[in-house]
Coordinates of C-alpha atoms in Angstrom, one line a residue:
X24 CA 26.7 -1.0 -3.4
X25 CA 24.8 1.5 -5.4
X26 CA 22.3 3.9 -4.5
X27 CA 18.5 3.1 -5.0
X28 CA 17.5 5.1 -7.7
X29 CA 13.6 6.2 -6.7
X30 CA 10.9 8.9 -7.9
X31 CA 8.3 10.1 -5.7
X32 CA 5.2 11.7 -6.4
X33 CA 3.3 13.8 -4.2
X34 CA 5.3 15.1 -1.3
X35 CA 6.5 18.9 -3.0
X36 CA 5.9 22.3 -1.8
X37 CA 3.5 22.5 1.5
X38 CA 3.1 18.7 1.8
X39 CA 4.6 17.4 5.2
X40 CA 4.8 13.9 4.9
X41 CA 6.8 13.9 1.4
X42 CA 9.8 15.8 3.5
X43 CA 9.7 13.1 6.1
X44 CA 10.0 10.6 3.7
X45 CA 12.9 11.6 1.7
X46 CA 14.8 12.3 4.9
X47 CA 14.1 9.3 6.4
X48 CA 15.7 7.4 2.8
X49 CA 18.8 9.7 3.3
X50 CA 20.0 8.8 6.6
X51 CA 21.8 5.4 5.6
X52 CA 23.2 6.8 2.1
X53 CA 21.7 4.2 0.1
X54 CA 18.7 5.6 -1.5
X55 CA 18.8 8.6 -4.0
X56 CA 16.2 10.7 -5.7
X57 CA 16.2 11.3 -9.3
X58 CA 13.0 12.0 -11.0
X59 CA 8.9 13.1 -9.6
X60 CA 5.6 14.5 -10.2
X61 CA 5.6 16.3 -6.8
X62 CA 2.1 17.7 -6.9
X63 CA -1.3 17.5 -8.5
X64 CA -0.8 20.7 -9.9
X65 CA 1.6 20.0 -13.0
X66 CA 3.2 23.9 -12.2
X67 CA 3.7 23.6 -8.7
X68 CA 5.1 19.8 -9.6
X69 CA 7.9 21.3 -11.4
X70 CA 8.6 24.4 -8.8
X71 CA 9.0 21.5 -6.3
X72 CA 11.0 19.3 -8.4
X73 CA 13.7 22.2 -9.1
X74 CA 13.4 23.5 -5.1
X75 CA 14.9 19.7 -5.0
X76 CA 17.3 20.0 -7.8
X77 CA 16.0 17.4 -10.3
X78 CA 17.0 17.6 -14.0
X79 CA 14.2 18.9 -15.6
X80 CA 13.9 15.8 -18.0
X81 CA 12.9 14.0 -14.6
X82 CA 10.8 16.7 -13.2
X83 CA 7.4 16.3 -14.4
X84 CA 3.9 17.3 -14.0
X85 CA 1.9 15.0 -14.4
X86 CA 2.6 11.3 -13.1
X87 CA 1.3 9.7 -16.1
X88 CA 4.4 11.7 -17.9
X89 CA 6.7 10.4 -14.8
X90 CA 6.1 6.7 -15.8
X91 CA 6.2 7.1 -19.6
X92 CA 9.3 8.2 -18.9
X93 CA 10.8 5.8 -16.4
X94 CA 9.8 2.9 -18.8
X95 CA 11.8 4.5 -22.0
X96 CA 14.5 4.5 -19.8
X97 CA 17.7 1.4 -20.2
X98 CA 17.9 -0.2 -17.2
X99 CA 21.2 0.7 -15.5
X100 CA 19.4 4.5 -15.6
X101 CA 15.5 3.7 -14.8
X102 CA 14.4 4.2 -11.1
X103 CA 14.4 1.3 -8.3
X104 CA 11.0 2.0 -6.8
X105 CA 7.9 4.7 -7.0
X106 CA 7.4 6.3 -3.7
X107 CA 3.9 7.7 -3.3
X108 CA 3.1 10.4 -0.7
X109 CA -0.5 11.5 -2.1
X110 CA -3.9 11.7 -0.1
X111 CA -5.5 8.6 0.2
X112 CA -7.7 9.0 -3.1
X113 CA -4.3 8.8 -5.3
X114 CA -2.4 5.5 -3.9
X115 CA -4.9 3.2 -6.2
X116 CA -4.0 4.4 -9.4
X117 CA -0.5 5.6 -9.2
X118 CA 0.7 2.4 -7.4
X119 CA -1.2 -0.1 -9.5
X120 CA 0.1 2.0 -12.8
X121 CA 3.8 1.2 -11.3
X122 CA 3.2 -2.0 -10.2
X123 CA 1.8 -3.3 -13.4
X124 CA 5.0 -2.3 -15.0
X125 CA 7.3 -4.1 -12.5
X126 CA 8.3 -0.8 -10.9
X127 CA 9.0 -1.7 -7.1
X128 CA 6.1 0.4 -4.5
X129 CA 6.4 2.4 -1.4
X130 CA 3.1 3.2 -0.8
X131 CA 1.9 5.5 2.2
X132 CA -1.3 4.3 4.6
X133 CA -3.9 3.8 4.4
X134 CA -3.2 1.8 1.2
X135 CA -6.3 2.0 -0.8
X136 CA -10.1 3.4 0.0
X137 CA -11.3 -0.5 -1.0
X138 CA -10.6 -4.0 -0.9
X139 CA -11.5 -4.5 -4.5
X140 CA -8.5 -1.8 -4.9
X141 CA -6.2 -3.9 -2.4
X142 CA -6.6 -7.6 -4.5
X143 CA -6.3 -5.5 -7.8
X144 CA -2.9 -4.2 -6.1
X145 CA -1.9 -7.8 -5.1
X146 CA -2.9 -9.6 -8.5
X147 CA -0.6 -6.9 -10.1
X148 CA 2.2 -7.5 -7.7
X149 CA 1.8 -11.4 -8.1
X150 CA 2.3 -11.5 -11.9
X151 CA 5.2 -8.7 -12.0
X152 CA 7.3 -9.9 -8.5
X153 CA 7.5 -6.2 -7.5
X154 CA 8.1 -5.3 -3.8
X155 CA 5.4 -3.4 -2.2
X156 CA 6.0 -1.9 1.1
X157 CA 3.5 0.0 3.2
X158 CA 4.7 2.6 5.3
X159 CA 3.2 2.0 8.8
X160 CA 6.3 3.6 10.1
X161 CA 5.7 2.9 13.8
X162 CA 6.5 -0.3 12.6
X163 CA 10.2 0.6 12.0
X164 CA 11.3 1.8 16.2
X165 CA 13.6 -0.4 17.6
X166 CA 11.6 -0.8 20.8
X167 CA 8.8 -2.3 18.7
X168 CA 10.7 -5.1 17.4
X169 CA 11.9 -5.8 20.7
X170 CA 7.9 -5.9 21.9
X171 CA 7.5 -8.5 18.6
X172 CA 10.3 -10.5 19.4
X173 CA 9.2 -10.8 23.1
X174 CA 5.8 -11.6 22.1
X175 CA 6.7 -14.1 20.0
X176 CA 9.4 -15.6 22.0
X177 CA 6.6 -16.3 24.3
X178 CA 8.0 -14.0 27.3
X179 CA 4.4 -12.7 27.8
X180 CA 2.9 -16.1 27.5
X181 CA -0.4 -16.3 26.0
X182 CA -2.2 -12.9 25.1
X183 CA -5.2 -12.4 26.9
X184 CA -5.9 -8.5 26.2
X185 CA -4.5 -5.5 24.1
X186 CA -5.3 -1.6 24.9
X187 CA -4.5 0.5 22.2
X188 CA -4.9 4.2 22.3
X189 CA -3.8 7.3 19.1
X190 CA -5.1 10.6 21.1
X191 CA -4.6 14.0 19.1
X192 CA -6.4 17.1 19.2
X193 CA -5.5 18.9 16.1
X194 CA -9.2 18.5 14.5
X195 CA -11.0 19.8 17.7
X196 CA -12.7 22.8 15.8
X197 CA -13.5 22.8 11.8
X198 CA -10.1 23.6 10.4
X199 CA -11.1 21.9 6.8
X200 CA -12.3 24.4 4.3
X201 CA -9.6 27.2 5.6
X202 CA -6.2 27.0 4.8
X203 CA -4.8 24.0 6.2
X204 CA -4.1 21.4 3.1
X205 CA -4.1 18.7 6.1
X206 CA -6.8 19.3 7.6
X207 CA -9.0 19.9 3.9
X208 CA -8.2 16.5 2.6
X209 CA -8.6 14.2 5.7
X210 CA -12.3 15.0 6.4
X211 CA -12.7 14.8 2.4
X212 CA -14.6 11.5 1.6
X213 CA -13.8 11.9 -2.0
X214 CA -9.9 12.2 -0.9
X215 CA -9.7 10.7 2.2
X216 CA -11.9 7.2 1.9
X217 CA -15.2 6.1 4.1
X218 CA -13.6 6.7 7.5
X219 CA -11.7 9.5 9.0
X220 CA -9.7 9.7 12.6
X221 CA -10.4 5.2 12.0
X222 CA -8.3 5.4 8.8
X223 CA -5.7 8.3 9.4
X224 CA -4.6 6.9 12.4
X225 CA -7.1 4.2 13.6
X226 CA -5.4 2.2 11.0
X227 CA -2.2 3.2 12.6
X228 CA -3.2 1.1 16.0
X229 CA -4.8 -1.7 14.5
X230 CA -1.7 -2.3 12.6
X231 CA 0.9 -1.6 15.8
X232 CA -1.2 -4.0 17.3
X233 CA -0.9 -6.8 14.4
X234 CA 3.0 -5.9 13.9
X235 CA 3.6 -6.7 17.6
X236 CA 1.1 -9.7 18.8
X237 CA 0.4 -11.3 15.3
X238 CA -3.0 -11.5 16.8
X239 CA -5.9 -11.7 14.2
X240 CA -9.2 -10.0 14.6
X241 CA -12.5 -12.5 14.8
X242 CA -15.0 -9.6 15.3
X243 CA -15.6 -5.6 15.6
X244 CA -18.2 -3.7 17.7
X245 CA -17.2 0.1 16.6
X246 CA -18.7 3.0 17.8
X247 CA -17.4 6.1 15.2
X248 CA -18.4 9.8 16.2
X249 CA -18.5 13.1 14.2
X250 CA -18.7 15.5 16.6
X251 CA -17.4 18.6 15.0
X252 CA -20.6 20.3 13.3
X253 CA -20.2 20.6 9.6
X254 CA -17.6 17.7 9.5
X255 CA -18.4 14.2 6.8
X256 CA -16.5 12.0 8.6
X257 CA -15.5 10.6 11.8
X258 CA -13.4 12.5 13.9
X259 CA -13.5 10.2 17.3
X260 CA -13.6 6.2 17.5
X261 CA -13.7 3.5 20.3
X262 CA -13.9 -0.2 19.4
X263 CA -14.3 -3.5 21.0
X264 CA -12.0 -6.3 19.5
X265 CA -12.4 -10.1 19.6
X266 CA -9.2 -11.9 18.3
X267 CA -9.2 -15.6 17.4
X268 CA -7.7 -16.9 20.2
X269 CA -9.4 -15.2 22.6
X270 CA -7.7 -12.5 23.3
X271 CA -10.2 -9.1 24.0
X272 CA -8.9 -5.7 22.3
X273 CA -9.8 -2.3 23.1
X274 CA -8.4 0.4 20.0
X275 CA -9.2 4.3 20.3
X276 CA -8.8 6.2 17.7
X277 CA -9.3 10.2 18.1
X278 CA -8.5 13.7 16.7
X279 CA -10.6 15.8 18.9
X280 CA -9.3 15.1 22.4
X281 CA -7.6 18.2 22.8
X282 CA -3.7 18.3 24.4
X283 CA -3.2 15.1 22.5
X284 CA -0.2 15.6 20.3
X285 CA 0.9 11.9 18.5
X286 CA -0.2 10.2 21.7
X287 CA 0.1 6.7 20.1
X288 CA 0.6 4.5 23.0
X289 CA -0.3 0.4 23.1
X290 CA 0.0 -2.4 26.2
X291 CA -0.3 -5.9 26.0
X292 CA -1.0 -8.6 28.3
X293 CA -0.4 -12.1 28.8
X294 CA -0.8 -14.8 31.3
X295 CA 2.7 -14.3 31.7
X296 CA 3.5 -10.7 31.6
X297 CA 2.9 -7.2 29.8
X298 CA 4.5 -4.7 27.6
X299 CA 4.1 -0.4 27.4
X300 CA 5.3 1.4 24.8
X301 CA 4.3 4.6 23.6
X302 CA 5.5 6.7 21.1
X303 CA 5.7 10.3 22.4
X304 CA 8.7 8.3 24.6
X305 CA 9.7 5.5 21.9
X306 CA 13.5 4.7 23.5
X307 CA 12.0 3.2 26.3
X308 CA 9.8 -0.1 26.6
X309 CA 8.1 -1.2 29.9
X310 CA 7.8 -5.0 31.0
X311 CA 6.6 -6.6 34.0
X312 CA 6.6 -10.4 34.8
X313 CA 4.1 -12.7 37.0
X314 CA 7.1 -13.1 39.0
X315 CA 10.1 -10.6 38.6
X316 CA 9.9 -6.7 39.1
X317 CA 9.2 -4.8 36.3
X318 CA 12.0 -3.0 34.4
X319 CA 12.4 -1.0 31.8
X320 CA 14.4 -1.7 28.7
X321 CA 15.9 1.1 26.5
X322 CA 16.8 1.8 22.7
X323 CA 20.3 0.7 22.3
X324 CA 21.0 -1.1 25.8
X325 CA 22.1 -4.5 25.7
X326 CA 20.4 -7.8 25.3
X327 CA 18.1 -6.3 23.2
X328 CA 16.9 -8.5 20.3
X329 CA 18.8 -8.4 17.0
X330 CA 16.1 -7.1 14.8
X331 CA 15.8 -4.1 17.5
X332 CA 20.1 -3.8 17.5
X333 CA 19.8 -3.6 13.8
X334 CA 17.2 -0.7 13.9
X335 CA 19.7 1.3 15.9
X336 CA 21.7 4.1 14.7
X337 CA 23.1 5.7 17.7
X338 CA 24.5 4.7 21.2
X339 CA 22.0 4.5 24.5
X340 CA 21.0 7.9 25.1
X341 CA 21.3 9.4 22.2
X342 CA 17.2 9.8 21.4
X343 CA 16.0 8.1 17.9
X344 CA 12.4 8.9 16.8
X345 CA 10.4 9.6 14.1
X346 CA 12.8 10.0 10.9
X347 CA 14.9 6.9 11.8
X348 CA 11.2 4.8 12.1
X349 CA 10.6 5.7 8.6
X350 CA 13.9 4.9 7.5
X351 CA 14.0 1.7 8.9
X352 CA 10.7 0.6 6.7
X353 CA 12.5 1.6 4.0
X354 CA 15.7 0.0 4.8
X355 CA 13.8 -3.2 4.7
X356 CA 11.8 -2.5 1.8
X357 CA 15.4 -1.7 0.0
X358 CA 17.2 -5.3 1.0
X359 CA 13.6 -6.9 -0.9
X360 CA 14.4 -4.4 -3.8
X361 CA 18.6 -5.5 -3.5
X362 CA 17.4 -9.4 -3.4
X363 CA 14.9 -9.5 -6.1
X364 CA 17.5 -7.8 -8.2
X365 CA 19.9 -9.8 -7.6
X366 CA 17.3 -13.0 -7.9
X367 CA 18.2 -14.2 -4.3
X368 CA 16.4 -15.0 -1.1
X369 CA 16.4 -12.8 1.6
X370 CA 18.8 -12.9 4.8
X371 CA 18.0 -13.5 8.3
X372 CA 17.5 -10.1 9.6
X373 CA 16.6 -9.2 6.0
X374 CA 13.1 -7.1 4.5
X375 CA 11.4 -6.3 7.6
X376 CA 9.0 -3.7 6.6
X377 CA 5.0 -3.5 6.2
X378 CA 3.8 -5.5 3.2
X379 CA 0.8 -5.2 0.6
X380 CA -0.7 -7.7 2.9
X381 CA -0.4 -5.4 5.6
X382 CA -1.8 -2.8 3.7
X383 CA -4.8 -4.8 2.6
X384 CA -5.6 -5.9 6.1
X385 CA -5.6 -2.5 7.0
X386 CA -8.2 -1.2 4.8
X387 CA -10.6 -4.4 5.6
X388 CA -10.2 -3.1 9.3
X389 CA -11.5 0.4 8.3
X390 CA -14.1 -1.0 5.9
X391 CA -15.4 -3.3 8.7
X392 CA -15.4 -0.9 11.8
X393 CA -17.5 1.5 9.6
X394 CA -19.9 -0.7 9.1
X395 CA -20.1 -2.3 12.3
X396 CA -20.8 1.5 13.5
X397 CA -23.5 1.4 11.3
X398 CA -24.9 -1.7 12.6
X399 CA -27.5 -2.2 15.3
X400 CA -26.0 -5.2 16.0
X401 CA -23.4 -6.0 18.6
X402 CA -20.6 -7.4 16.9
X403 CA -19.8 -7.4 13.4
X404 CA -18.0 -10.6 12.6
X405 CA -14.0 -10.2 10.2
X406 CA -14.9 -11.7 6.5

């Protein structure tokens, strides 16, 4: 089985999440990276593309140039997919550029800053048959495909009420407009969309929640703060969540609650039972029963579900975390790439991974909780 051939722009020197991603593709071997426009700035593209040994007919500045290139290229030497690792204000065009052109998408969240942007996305994709994964890599932990499969094996019984919770602190004080790249871009509107902490990692819950419960949202009553002075965009958000069958949600969403690291942490509850999981301590998943004792299951234990045994790399004990999430997302988004090549269906255990419709959902969420923070009225209804 070859490697998956795959460019990536964004992600070079001083980005974080572009390292993350292309460890996360080389832990199983199966992914390799041959050509990128690393940065916005077409010099510091190319420093980055040689720091990562690319052949300098690969390494480009601009990412127009990348996919001129790509599409000149004979197939047996053209890449599998386009991974994009930009701020927010870039996913539109690059991925709809690649998609129109068949070119398989690995997009990071949130996907777009619109919804107009997310059906121009999915028209493209529906002419052209490429694969477009969304990485919502919380998504891709063993332990949260054993809280899916025990939801919908009915083990909880019916859902009656979520509590979702993404505590940081990082953005306690103004760090935008110093020298922290992070920081600068997510509390840019122009770069960053209409929300803030709600789409950096507000999105992050609504979609943990989704991925798990399958649950859908029937209304939104937000309430978004800016409380850092100086700041254009929200920095702290609580919501109130109606689902469709009944079910009551409550999602936080904050980056100024200060000892809060990546305290992404969700429990659900049924008439049956309720799962715990958070992600600070991801190997471990907490369930209690209207009529057993609770226990507590663990990453790589037995009985575990086979979508969680297949998202296992090592033995019991041996922590998995953040890298082998990510890599599991694109594991699955790499079997849809491996299948539509070779024009077959998909296996059992086959493509899990965040779709475009994921992705899409996602931005609706953000788009709707800002304006029902806007709104005087109670709830705003999902449309």
């Amino acid at each position: 089985m070859r490697r998956l051939r795959y460019a990536m722009v964004g992600g070079g020197r001083d980005a974080f999440i572009g390292a993350v991603h292309r460890r996360a593709m080389a832990l199983d071997g199966q992914m390799e990276l041959v050509a990128g426009a690393l940065s916005s700035d077409p010099e510091k593209a190319r420093a980055s593309g040689r720091d990562l040994g690319l052949a300098d007919a690969r390494n480009h500045g601009r990412w127009q140039d990348l996919l001129d290139d790509e599409l000149k290229r004979s197939a047996d030497e053209r890449i599998d997919f386009i991974s994009i690792v930009t701020p927010n204000h870039m996913h539109y065009p690059v991925a709809l550029a690649f998609a129109q052109a068949g070119i398989n998408v690995v997009c990071d969240k949130p996907l777009v800053h619109t919804s107009t942007q997310a059906e121009d996305l999915a028209h493209a994709v529906q002419r052209t048959g490429a694969v477009f994964a969304v990485t919502y890599n919380y998504t891709g932990y063993p332990m949260v495909r054993q809280a899916r499969h025990m939801v919908q094996s009915g083990q909880l019984g019916e859902i009656r009420k979520v509590i979702v919770e993404y505590n940081q602190g990082w953005l306690a004080t103004k760090l935008e407009g110093g020298d922290n790249k992070q920081a600068d871009w997510r509390t840019d509107p122009s770069r960053s969309g209409i929300a803030g902490a709600i789409g950096d990692i507000g999105s992050h819950a609504e979609n943990l929640v989704a991925t798990i419960t399958g649950l859908e949202i029937e209304a939104i009553c937000a309430d978004l703060t800016t409380f850092v002075p100086g700041r254009k965009l929200d920095d702290d958000g609580n919501l109130l969540l109606r689902y469709t069958n009944g079910a009551r949600g409550v999602l936080i969403a904050s980056q100024i609650e200060i000892g809060g690291e990546n305290d992404l942490r969700i429990r659900i509850f049924g008439t049956q039972g309720s799962l715990a999981w958070h992600q600070e301590d991801p190997n471990r998943l907490l369930h209690a029963s209207l009529t057993d004792s609770p226990r507590i299951l663990t990453r790589g234990s037995g009985g575990l579900c086979p979508a969680a045994v297949k998202a296992t790399r090592l033995p019991a004990g041996h922590p998995e975390a953040f890298h082998e999430a990510f890599a599991n997302v694109y594991l699955g988004a790499g079997e849809a790439m491996r299948a539509r090549s070779e024009d077959r269906a998909l296996g059992a255990l086959e493509g899990d991974y965040p779709t475009l419709a994921d992705g899409a959902r996602g931005v609706r969420f953000i788009e709707l909780t800002v304006e029902s923070a806007k709104s005087e009225a109670k709830w705003t209804p999902w449309s």
